[in-house]
Short mmCIF file of C-alpha atoms and ligand atoms in Angstrom, two decimals:
data_model
loop_
_atom_site.label_atom_id
_atom_site.label_comp_id
_atom_site.label_asym_id
_atom_site.label_seq_id
_atom_site.Cartn_x
_atom_site.Cartn_y
_atom_site.Cartn_z
CA UNK A 1 42.96 8.22 -9.62
CA UNK A 2 42.11 8.60 -5.94
CA UNK A 3 39.06 6.53 -5.02
CA UNK A 4 36.22 8.22 -3.13
CA UNK A 5 33.87 6.85 -0.51
CA UNK A 6 30.72 8.45 0.84
CA UNK A 7 30.22 7.25 4.42
CA UNK A 8 26.82 7.73 6.05
CA UNK A 9 27.16 8.11 9.83
CA UNK A 10 30.00 9.43 12.01
CA UNK A 11 29.66 6.85 14.77
CA UNK A 12 32.35 4.32 15.66
CA UNK A 13 31.88 2.36 12.40
CA UNK A 14 31.78 5.41 10.10
CA UNK A 15 34.77 7.19 11.64
CA UNK A 16 36.82 3.96 11.68
CA UNK A 17 36.01 3.40 8.01
CA UNK A 18 37.00 7.00 7.18
CA UNK A 19 40.32 6.60 9.00
CA UNK A 20 41.10 3.21 7.49
CA UNK A 21 40.17 4.27 3.94
CA UNK A 22 42.24 7.44 4.27
CA UNK A 23 45.20 5.22 5.25
CA UNK A 24 44.46 3.11 2.15
CA UNK A 25 44.73 6.24 -0.04
CA UNK A 26 41.00 6.88 -0.48
CA UNK A 27 39.17 10.20 -0.12
CA UNK A 28 36.42 9.81 2.52
CA UNK A 29 33.35 12.06 2.73
CA UNK A 30 31.35 11.51 5.91
CA UNK A 31 27.76 12.72 6.31
CA UNK A 32 26.33 12.74 9.84
CA UNK A 33 22.71 13.49 10.65
CA UNK A 34 23.44 15.02 14.09
CA UNK A 35 24.32 18.72 14.11
CA UNK A 36 27.60 18.03 15.96
CA UNK A 37 29.68 15.36 17.66
CA UNK A 38 27.84 13.24 20.20
CA UNK A 39 29.57 12.57 23.52
CA UNK A 40 29.23 10.31 26.56
CA UNK A 41 26.82 7.49 25.91
CA UNK A 42 27.60 4.41 27.94
CA UNK A 43 30.57 2.25 28.89
CA UNK A 44 31.58 -0.53 26.52
CA UNK A 45 34.10 -3.32 26.69
CA UNK A 46 36.44 -2.95 23.75
CA UNK A 47 38.39 -6.07 22.85
CA UNK A 48 39.11 -8.77 20.26
CA UNK A 49 38.99 -7.75 16.59
CA UNK A 50 38.46 -4.09 17.48
CA UNK A 51 41.42 -3.94 19.88
CA UNK A 52 43.74 -5.53 17.30
CA UNK A 53 42.45 -3.16 14.60
CA UNK A 54 42.88 -0.08 16.83
CA UNK A 55 46.49 -1.14 17.37
CA UNK A 56 47.06 -1.45 13.60
CA UNK A 57 45.32 1.87 12.94
CA UNK A 58 47.55 3.64 15.49
CA UNK A 59 44.77 4.79 17.87
CA UNK A 60 45.35 2.26 20.65
CA UNK A 61 47.55 4.53 22.86
CA UNK A 62 44.86 7.25 22.88
CA UNK A 63 42.18 4.68 23.67
CA UNK A 64 44.31 3.25 26.49
CA UNK A 65 44.49 6.72 28.04
CA UNK A 66 40.68 6.78 28.22
CA UNK A 67 40.40 3.34 29.87
CA UNK A 68 38.21 3.38 32.96
CA UNK A 69 39.55 0.84 35.43
CA UNK A 70 36.57 -1.05 36.86
CA UNK A 71 36.23 -1.65 40.58
CA UNK A 72 33.86 -3.54 42.90
CA UNK A 73 30.60 -4.87 41.45
CA UNK A 74 27.79 -4.96 43.99
CA UNK A 75 24.64 -6.99 43.47
CA UNK A 76 21.92 -5.56 45.68
CA UNK A 77 18.39 -6.29 46.90
CA UNK A 78 15.45 -3.91 46.47
CA UNK A 79 15.98 -2.71 50.07
CA UNK A 80 19.56 -1.72 49.14
CA UNK A 81 21.32 -4.45 51.13
CA UNK A 82 24.10 -6.31 49.30
CA UNK A 83 23.51 -9.85 48.02
CA UNK A 84 27.19 -10.27 47.10
CA UNK A 85 30.14 -8.28 45.80
CA UNK A 86 32.70 -9.22 43.19
CA UNK A 87 35.84 -7.38 44.37
CA UNK A 88 37.57 -4.93 42.05
CA UNK A 89 40.72 -7.02 41.65
CA UNK A 90 38.59 -9.96 40.50
CA UNK A 91 36.64 -7.76 38.08
CA UNK A 92 39.91 -6.48 36.63
CA UNK A 93 41.34 -10.00 36.44
CA UNK A 94 38.26 -11.10 34.49
CA UNK A 95 38.86 -8.38 31.91
CA UNK A 96 41.31 -9.70 29.32
CA UNK A 97 44.72 -8.02 29.15
CA UNK A 98 43.87 -6.91 25.61
CA UNK A 99 40.55 -5.30 26.54
CA UNK A 100 39.55 -1.77 27.52
CA UNK A 101 36.57 -0.34 29.36
CA UNK A 102 35.62 2.82 27.47
CA UNK A 103 32.85 5.36 27.04
CA UNK A 104 31.32 5.03 23.58
CA UNK A 105 31.75 8.79 23.15
CA UNK A 106 35.47 8.51 23.99
CA UNK A 107 36.01 5.93 21.23
CA UNK A 108 34.29 8.27 18.77
CA UNK A 109 36.33 11.22 20.04
CA UNK A 110 39.66 9.40 19.58
CA UNK A 111 38.68 8.31 16.06
CA UNK A 112 37.40 11.79 15.19
CA UNK A 113 40.67 13.42 16.32
CA UNK A 114 42.64 10.93 14.22
CA UNK A 115 40.62 11.48 11.04
CA UNK A 116 39.17 15.02 11.15
CA UNK A 117 42.03 16.56 9.11
CA UNK A 118 41.89 13.81 6.49
CA UNK A 119 38.17 13.47 5.78
CA UNK A 120 35.42 15.84 4.71
CA UNK A 121 32.98 15.46 7.63
CA UNK A 122 29.60 17.16 7.17
CA UNK A 123 27.40 17.36 10.26
CA UNK A 124 23.66 18.00 10.00
CA UNK A 125 23.59 16.18 6.67
CA UNK A 126 22.12 12.92 5.50
CA UNK A 127 21.61 11.01 2.29
CA UNK A 128 18.19 11.16 0.63
CA UNK A 129 18.65 8.89 -2.39
CA UNK A 130 21.22 6.53 -3.84
CA UNK A 131 21.70 5.61 -7.50
CA UNK A 132 24.37 3.29 -8.79
CA UNK A 133 25.73 1.88 -12.03
CA UNK A 134 28.77 -0.24 -12.87
CA UNK A 135 31.11 2.79 -12.69
CA UNK A 136 30.05 4.42 -9.48
CA UNK A 137 27.43 5.40 -6.96
CA UNK A 138 25.70 8.75 -6.72
CA UNK A 139 24.31 9.99 -3.43
CA UNK A 140 21.89 12.90 -3.19
CA UNK A 141 22.36 14.69 0.13
CA UNK A 142 19.84 16.52 2.29
CA UNK A 143 21.45 19.89 1.41
CA UNK A 144 20.51 19.27 -2.24
CA UNK A 145 24.06 18.49 -3.41
CA UNK A 146 25.14 15.21 -5.02
CA UNK A 147 28.33 13.23 -4.51
CA UNK A 148 29.69 10.63 -6.90
CA UNK A 149 31.91 7.95 -5.40
CA UNK A 150 33.38 4.50 -5.95
CA UNK A 151 31.73 3.16 -2.80
CA UNK A 152 28.99 4.19 -0.37
CA UNK A 153 29.24 2.87 3.18
CA UNK A 154 26.08 2.85 5.29
CA UNK A 155 27.37 3.15 8.86
CA UNK A 156 24.20 4.76 10.18
CA UNK A 157 23.40 2.40 13.03
CA UNK A 158 20.61 0.05 14.03
CA UNK A 159 17.87 2.06 12.27
CA UNK A 160 19.99 2.64 9.14
CA UNK A 161 18.39 4.81 6.47
CA UNK A 162 20.94 3.53 3.91
CA UNK A 163 19.73 -0.01 4.60
CA UNK A 164 16.11 1.04 4.11
CA UNK A 165 16.97 2.81 0.81
CA UNK A 166 18.95 -0.09 -0.67
CA UNK A 167 17.89 -3.29 1.13
CA UNK A 168 14.25 -2.56 1.96
CA UNK A 169 12.19 -1.84 5.07
CA UNK A 170 13.63 -2.25 8.55
CA UNK A 171 10.95 -4.72 9.67
CA UNK A 172 12.40 -7.30 7.21
CA UNK A 173 15.83 -7.19 8.87
CA UNK A 174 15.36 -6.71 12.62
CA UNK A 175 15.23 -9.63 15.02
CA UNK A 176 13.67 -8.31 18.19
CA UNK A 177 15.14 -9.64 21.46
CA UNK A 178 12.14 -8.47 23.55
CA UNK A 179 14.06 -6.01 25.71
CA UNK A 180 14.22 -2.22 25.91
CA UNK A 181 17.11 -0.21 27.43
CA UNK A 182 17.37 3.36 28.63
CA UNK A 183 20.83 4.75 29.44
CA UNK A 184 21.93 8.23 30.48
CA UNK A 185 24.86 9.99 32.08
CA UNK A 186 24.38 11.36 35.60
CA UNK A 187 25.52 14.86 36.52
CA UNK A 188 27.28 13.41 39.59
CA UNK A 189 27.98 10.05 41.17
CA UNK A 190 25.17 9.03 43.58
CA UNK A 191 25.97 9.04 47.31
CA UNK A 192 26.74 5.53 48.43
CA UNK A 193 28.40 4.45 45.17
CA UNK A 194 32.20 4.37 45.48
CA UNK A 195 34.44 5.68 42.69
CA UNK A 196 34.81 2.99 39.99
CA UNK A 197 32.11 0.74 41.45
CA UNK A 198 29.04 -0.68 39.75
CA UNK A 199 25.89 -1.62 41.62
CA UNK A 200 22.97 -3.42 40.10
CA UNK A 201 19.59 -4.72 41.07
CA UNK A 202 17.62 -7.29 39.09
CA UNK A 203 14.02 -8.09 39.95
CA UNK A 204 11.07 -9.47 37.97
CA UNK A 205 12.51 -9.00 34.48
CA UNK A 206 14.04 -5.60 35.20
CA UNK A 207 17.62 -4.52 35.84
CA UNK A 208 18.87 -1.15 37.05
CA UNK A 209 22.63 -0.66 37.11
CA UNK A 210 24.37 2.46 38.37
CA UNK A 211 27.93 2.70 37.14
CA UNK A 212 30.71 5.00 38.34
CA UNK A 213 32.90 5.94 35.36
CA UNK A 214 35.74 7.71 37.20
CA UNK A 215 36.25 11.50 37.61
CA UNK A 216 32.86 11.71 39.37
CA UNK A 217 31.13 10.65 36.14
CA UNK A 218 28.41 8.00 36.36
CA UNK A 219 25.66 6.47 34.28
CA UNK A 220 22.28 4.91 34.97
CA UNK A 221 21.34 1.89 32.96
CA UNK A 222 17.72 0.66 32.88
CA UNK A 223 16.91 -2.54 30.98
CA UNK A 224 13.74 -4.62 30.99
CA UNK A 225 12.04 -7.50 29.28
CA UNK A 226 8.80 -6.62 27.47
CA UNK A 227 6.10 -8.32 25.48
CA UNK A 228 5.20 -5.10 23.66
CA UNK A 229 8.32 -3.37 22.38
CA UNK A 230 6.38 -1.09 20.02
CA UNK A 231 4.17 0.26 22.85
CA UNK A 232 7.10 0.85 25.21
CA UNK A 233 9.20 2.59 22.57
CA UNK A 234 6.34 4.76 21.36
CA UNK A 235 5.58 5.92 24.92
CA UNK A 236 9.21 7.05 25.35
CA UNK A 237 11.58 6.77 28.33
CA UNK A 238 9.99 9.46 30.48
CA UNK A 239 6.67 7.58 30.57
CA UNK A 240 7.82 3.98 30.26
CA UNK A 241 10.73 3.81 32.72
CA UNK A 242 8.73 5.26 35.66
CA UNK A 243 5.84 2.89 34.82
CA UNK A 244 8.06 -0.22 34.64
CA UNK A 245 10.56 0.60 37.42
CA UNK A 246 8.41 2.75 39.74
CA UNK A 247 8.20 0.13 42.53
CA UNK A 248 11.78 -1.18 42.32
CA UNK A 249 13.23 0.61 45.37
CA UNK A 250 16.95 1.20 46.13
CA UNK A 251 18.43 3.98 43.89
CA UNK A 252 15.43 3.85 41.54
CA UNK A 253 13.51 6.96 42.73
CA UNK A 254 16.71 9.05 42.55
CA UNK A 255 17.54 7.73 39.04
CA UNK A 256 14.00 8.32 37.77
CA UNK A 257 14.17 11.81 39.18
CA UNK A 258 17.44 12.47 37.34
CA UNK A 259 15.99 11.01 34.14
CA UNK A 260 13.64 14.01 33.97
CA UNK A 261 16.55 16.44 33.55
CA UNK A 262 19.06 14.18 31.75
CA UNK A 263 20.77 15.84 28.75
CA UNK A 264 20.25 12.97 26.37
CA UNK A 265 18.83 9.51 26.92
CA UNK A 266 19.71 6.50 24.81
CA UNK A 267 16.41 4.61 24.62
CA UNK A 268 15.88 1.79 22.19
CA UNK A 269 14.92 -1.79 21.63
CA UNK A 270 17.51 -4.57 21.70
CA UNK A 271 17.33 -5.95 18.18
CA UNK A 272 19.78 -7.78 16.00
CA UNK A 273 20.13 -6.97 12.31
CA UNK A 274 20.00 -10.03 10.10
CA UNK A 275 20.79 -9.67 6.39
CA UNK A 276 21.73 -12.29 3.79
CA UNK A 277 24.20 -9.87 2.18
CA UNK A 278 25.89 -6.77 3.59
CA UNK A 279 26.52 -5.24 0.18
CA UNK A 280 24.57 -4.57 -2.97
CA UNK A 281 26.79 -3.47 -5.85
CA UNK A 282 28.80 -0.48 -4.57
CA UNK A 283 26.80 0.05 -1.41
CA UNK A 284 27.96 -1.73 1.73
CA UNK A 285 26.65 -1.67 5.28
CA UNK A 286 29.02 -1.58 8.26
CA UNK A 287 28.64 -1.79 12.04
CA UNK A 288 25.21 -1.94 13.69
CA UNK A 289 23.56 -1.07 10.33
CA UNK A 290 24.76 -4.42 8.94
CA UNK A 291 24.83 -6.85 11.86
CA UNK A 292 23.92 -5.25 15.21
CA UNK A 293 24.81 -7.95 17.75
CA UNK A 294 23.29 -5.95 20.68
CA UNK A 295 24.77 -5.10 24.06
CA UNK A 296 24.02 -8.68 25.15
CA UNK A 297 27.04 -9.72 23.08
CA UNK A 298 29.14 -6.77 24.41
CA UNK A 299 31.04 -6.61 21.15
CA UNK A 300 29.36 -4.12 18.77
CA UNK A 301 31.98 -1.36 18.98
CA UNK A 302 34.78 -3.91 18.64
CA UNK A 303 33.12 -5.33 15.52
CA UNK A 304 32.58 -1.83 14.10
CA UNK A 305 36.30 -0.96 14.32
CA UNK A 306 37.49 -4.47 13.40
CA UNK A 307 35.03 -4.66 10.47
CA UNK A 308 36.18 -1.26 9.15
CA UNK A 309 39.82 -2.29 9.33
CA UNK A 310 39.17 -5.56 7.49
CA UNK A 311 37.14 -3.66 4.88
CA UNK A 312 40.10 -1.32 4.26
CA UNK A 313 42.44 -4.30 3.90
CA UNK A 314 40.10 -6.05 1.43
CA UNK A 315 39.82 -2.88 -0.67
CA UNK A 316 43.61 -2.48 -0.66
CA UNK A 317 44.21 -6.08 -1.67
CA UNK A 318 41.54 -6.34 -4.36
CA UNK A 319 41.03 -3.51 -6.88
CA UNK A 320 37.65 -4.83 -8.03
CA UNK A 321 35.24 -3.41 -5.46
CA UNK A 322 32.49 -6.02 -5.59
CA UNK A 323 35.04 -8.84 -5.31
CA UNK A 324 36.68 -7.06 -2.35
CA UNK A 325 33.29 -6.67 -0.63
CA UNK A 326 32.46 -10.35 -1.13
CA UNK A 327 35.83 -11.43 0.34
CA UNK A 328 35.50 -9.06 3.28
CA UNK A 329 32.06 -10.40 4.08
CA UNK A 330 33.19 -14.03 3.83
CA UNK A 331 36.04 -13.27 6.30
CA UNK A 332 33.90 -11.42 8.82
CA UNK A 333 30.62 -13.38 8.80
CA UNK A 334 31.73 -16.27 11.04
CA UNK A 335 32.72 -13.88 13.86
CA UNK A 336 29.46 -11.91 13.54
CA UNK A 337 27.44 -15.13 13.51
CA UNK A 338 29.17 -16.28 16.74
CA UNK A 339 28.52 -12.97 18.48
CA UNK A 340 24.87 -12.84 17.40
CA UNK A 341 24.40 -16.35 18.75
CA UNK A 342 26.01 -15.28 22.04
CA UNK A 343 23.68 -12.24 22.17
CA UNK A 344 20.62 -14.46 21.77
CA UNK A 345 21.85 -16.79 24.54
CA UNK A 346 22.57 -13.96 26.97
CA UNK A 347 19.06 -12.55 26.41
CA UNK A 348 17.60 -15.11 28.85
CA UNK A 349 20.15 -14.21 31.54
CA UNK A 350 20.02 -10.43 31.47
CA UNK A 351 16.94 -9.79 33.59
CA UNK A 352 15.43 -13.16 34.57
CA UNK A 353 11.84 -12.91 35.75
CA UNK A 354 11.99 -15.70 38.34
CA UNK A 355 14.32 -15.83 41.38
CA UNK A 356 15.73 -19.30 40.58
CA UNK A 357 16.94 -18.22 37.14
CA UNK A 358 18.44 -15.13 38.77
CA UNK A 359 20.30 -17.34 41.26
CA UNK A 360 21.56 -19.53 38.40
CA UNK A 361 22.64 -16.47 36.42
CA UNK A 362 24.65 -15.15 39.35
CA UNK A 363 26.28 -18.44 40.27
CA UNK A 364 29.52 -17.90 38.28
CA UNK A 365 29.83 -14.36 39.71
CA UNK A 366 29.17 -15.57 43.25
CA UNK A 367 31.88 -18.16 42.72
CA UNK A 368 34.27 -15.50 41.46
CA UNK A 369 33.49 -13.48 44.59
CA UNK A 370 34.57 -16.33 46.93
CA UNK A 371 37.88 -15.39 48.60
CA UNK A 372 39.95 -18.41 47.27
CA UNK A 373 38.77 -17.88 43.69
CA UNK A 374 39.22 -14.16 44.03
CA UNK A 375 42.79 -14.68 45.32
CA UNK A 376 43.55 -17.01 42.40
CA UNK A 377 42.28 -14.47 39.88
CA UNK A 378 44.16 -11.69 41.62
CA UNK A 379 47.36 -13.75 41.37
CA UNK A 380 46.69 -14.36 37.69
CA UNK A 381 46.34 -10.61 37.23
CA UNK A 382 49.61 -9.91 39.05
CA UNK A 383 51.41 -12.55 36.98
CA UNK A 384 49.89 -11.12 33.78
CA UNK A 385 50.82 -7.55 34.76
C1 FAD B 401 23.79 0.28 26.30
C2 FAD B 401 24.77 -0.31 25.33
C3 FAD B 401 25.89 -1.00 25.79
C4 FAD B 401 26.82 -1.51 24.88
N1 FAD B 401 27.91 -2.19 25.33
C5 FAD B 401 28.86 -2.62 24.45
C6 FAD B 401 30.05 -3.29 24.89
O1 FAD B 401 30.26 -3.53 26.08
N2 FAD B 401 30.99 -3.61 23.97
C7 FAD B 401 30.83 -3.32 22.63
O2 FAD B 401 31.75 -3.60 21.84
N3 FAD B 401 29.69 -2.74 22.17
C8 FAD B 401 28.70 -2.39 23.05
N4 FAD B 401 27.56 -1.79 22.60
C9 FAD B 401 27.33 -1.66 21.15
C10 FAD B 401 28.06 -0.50 20.52
O3 FAD B 401 27.85 0.70 21.22
C11 FAD B 401 27.55 -0.35 19.09
O4 FAD B 401 27.58 -1.60 18.45
C12 FAD B 401 28.41 0.61 18.32
O5 FAD B 401 28.42 1.89 18.92
C13 FAD B 401 27.86 0.72 16.90
O6 FAD B 401 28.47 1.74 16.22
P1 FAD B 401 27.91 2.20 14.81
O7 FAD B 401 28.83 3.28 14.38
O8 FAD B 401 27.71 1.01 13.94
O9 FAD B 401 26.44 2.77 15.08
P2 FAD B 401 25.98 4.04 15.93
O10 FAD B 401 26.76 4.22 17.15
O11 FAD B 401 24.50 3.93 16.05
O12 FAD B 401 26.34 5.27 14.97
C14 FAD B 401 25.57 5.60 13.84
C15 FAD B 401 25.82 7.05 13.46
O13 FAD B 401 25.06 7.34 12.29
C16 FAD B 401 24.32 8.53 12.49
N5 FAD B 401 23.13 8.43 11.66
C17 FAD B 401 22.00 7.71 11.90
N6 FAD B 401 21.14 7.85 10.90
C18 FAD B 401 21.72 8.67 10.00
C19 FAD B 401 21.33 9.17 8.74
N7 FAD B 401 20.14 8.88 8.20
N8 FAD B 401 22.19 10.00 8.06
C20 FAD B 401 23.41 10.33 8.59
N9 FAD B 401 23.82 9.87 9.79
C21 FAD B 401 23.00 9.05 10.48
C22 FAD B 401 24.05 8.57 13.97
O14 FAD B 401 23.76 9.89 14.43
C23 FAD B 401 25.37 8.03 14.53
O15 FAD B 401 26.33 9.05 14.67
C24 FAD B 401 26.60 -1.33 23.49
C25 FAD B 401 25.46 -0.64 23.03
C26 FAD B 401 24.54 -0.16 23.95
C27 FAD B 401 23.31 0.55 23.44
#
């Protein structure tokens, strides 16, 4: 009999799981809280496990078409003058050959196109309760219907409702990294920022980056260190970002102005998810819901796709579901542990409060910007190409 999976969340993890399980002969049902597909988001580096998995799942060519080739990275002072620039060819050389620079929304779009005819995707729907026994799992949905399945996958992100229903309250599983980020797409690239370029300013525990994403698209990226995450989240981006960044100078007034009319703003704490087990019986968590490594690790979308692919392989190889889940977790944990550790290390470098730490943070980039090093990297790129 065909096995069924209820997947909560149609983000990168949920859609990857739906695609991979369909390929494994399962029937996926995806419930997504949002009324429709989300787009845009922010740019992510997509590499490693995720890149390899995308290749196996047959979506790599479509992802490659969406790659945004990065160009010069400018590090500026509050008065707008340039501290140093890492040239585009060096930036590209630093990006591994098996890595892509993608909009989060583009990854979702590619996955959605690949799976939409093979999965029952229900937007504007969530799960309200979960019951399980040795034979199956029953999910009650927000439209009042119930679905019985062999497996329920909670791929509903950092603030997972599935995790709260099955593993207990969020506060027991979040490790706060004392930073808040606010990201939004700009309606047009700011004057003074060349196509493909990124410019960023770090001062006193705050970073503002303005990123050109090709085709006149661009994004603003605010991130800051805080000693009161709860207060800053509760106040929301439209109050908190002007309060924290108001005196920063450079592009800041323009970006804060555009924040007021931005379509949608990603605004959240940087927190890792730490759980002893990612599954309980026939319920398993996947992606940020299970292990959020944060943007400091730059690897969450790669882990979401790679984790979904490995999950599909484990379920194909092992008919007993709980055994398959245990094997999958044992295979994936070491990589997640490494990336969470990296995320915690990078935390201190992201927006250093004192100028000396900032100088130390930038030292490798300054070195990469030196003409001889830059030439060497450029040569490496040409040889690799
Ligand atoms: C600013 C920023 C930069 C990043 N940079 C990188 C990077 O360079 N490289 C990288 O690999 N990763 C990066 N990441 C991380 C990456 O974006 C995430 O790890 C990845 O998108 C997680 O995907 P997900 O599907 O697990 O969760 P999400 O993207 O959060 O998706 C969860 C989905 O579930 C839905 N949902 C939520 N609650 C419910 C519910 N109750 N019922 C039904 N549906 C629900 C949501 O609407 C959403 O569609 C970055 C993240 C941020 C914020």
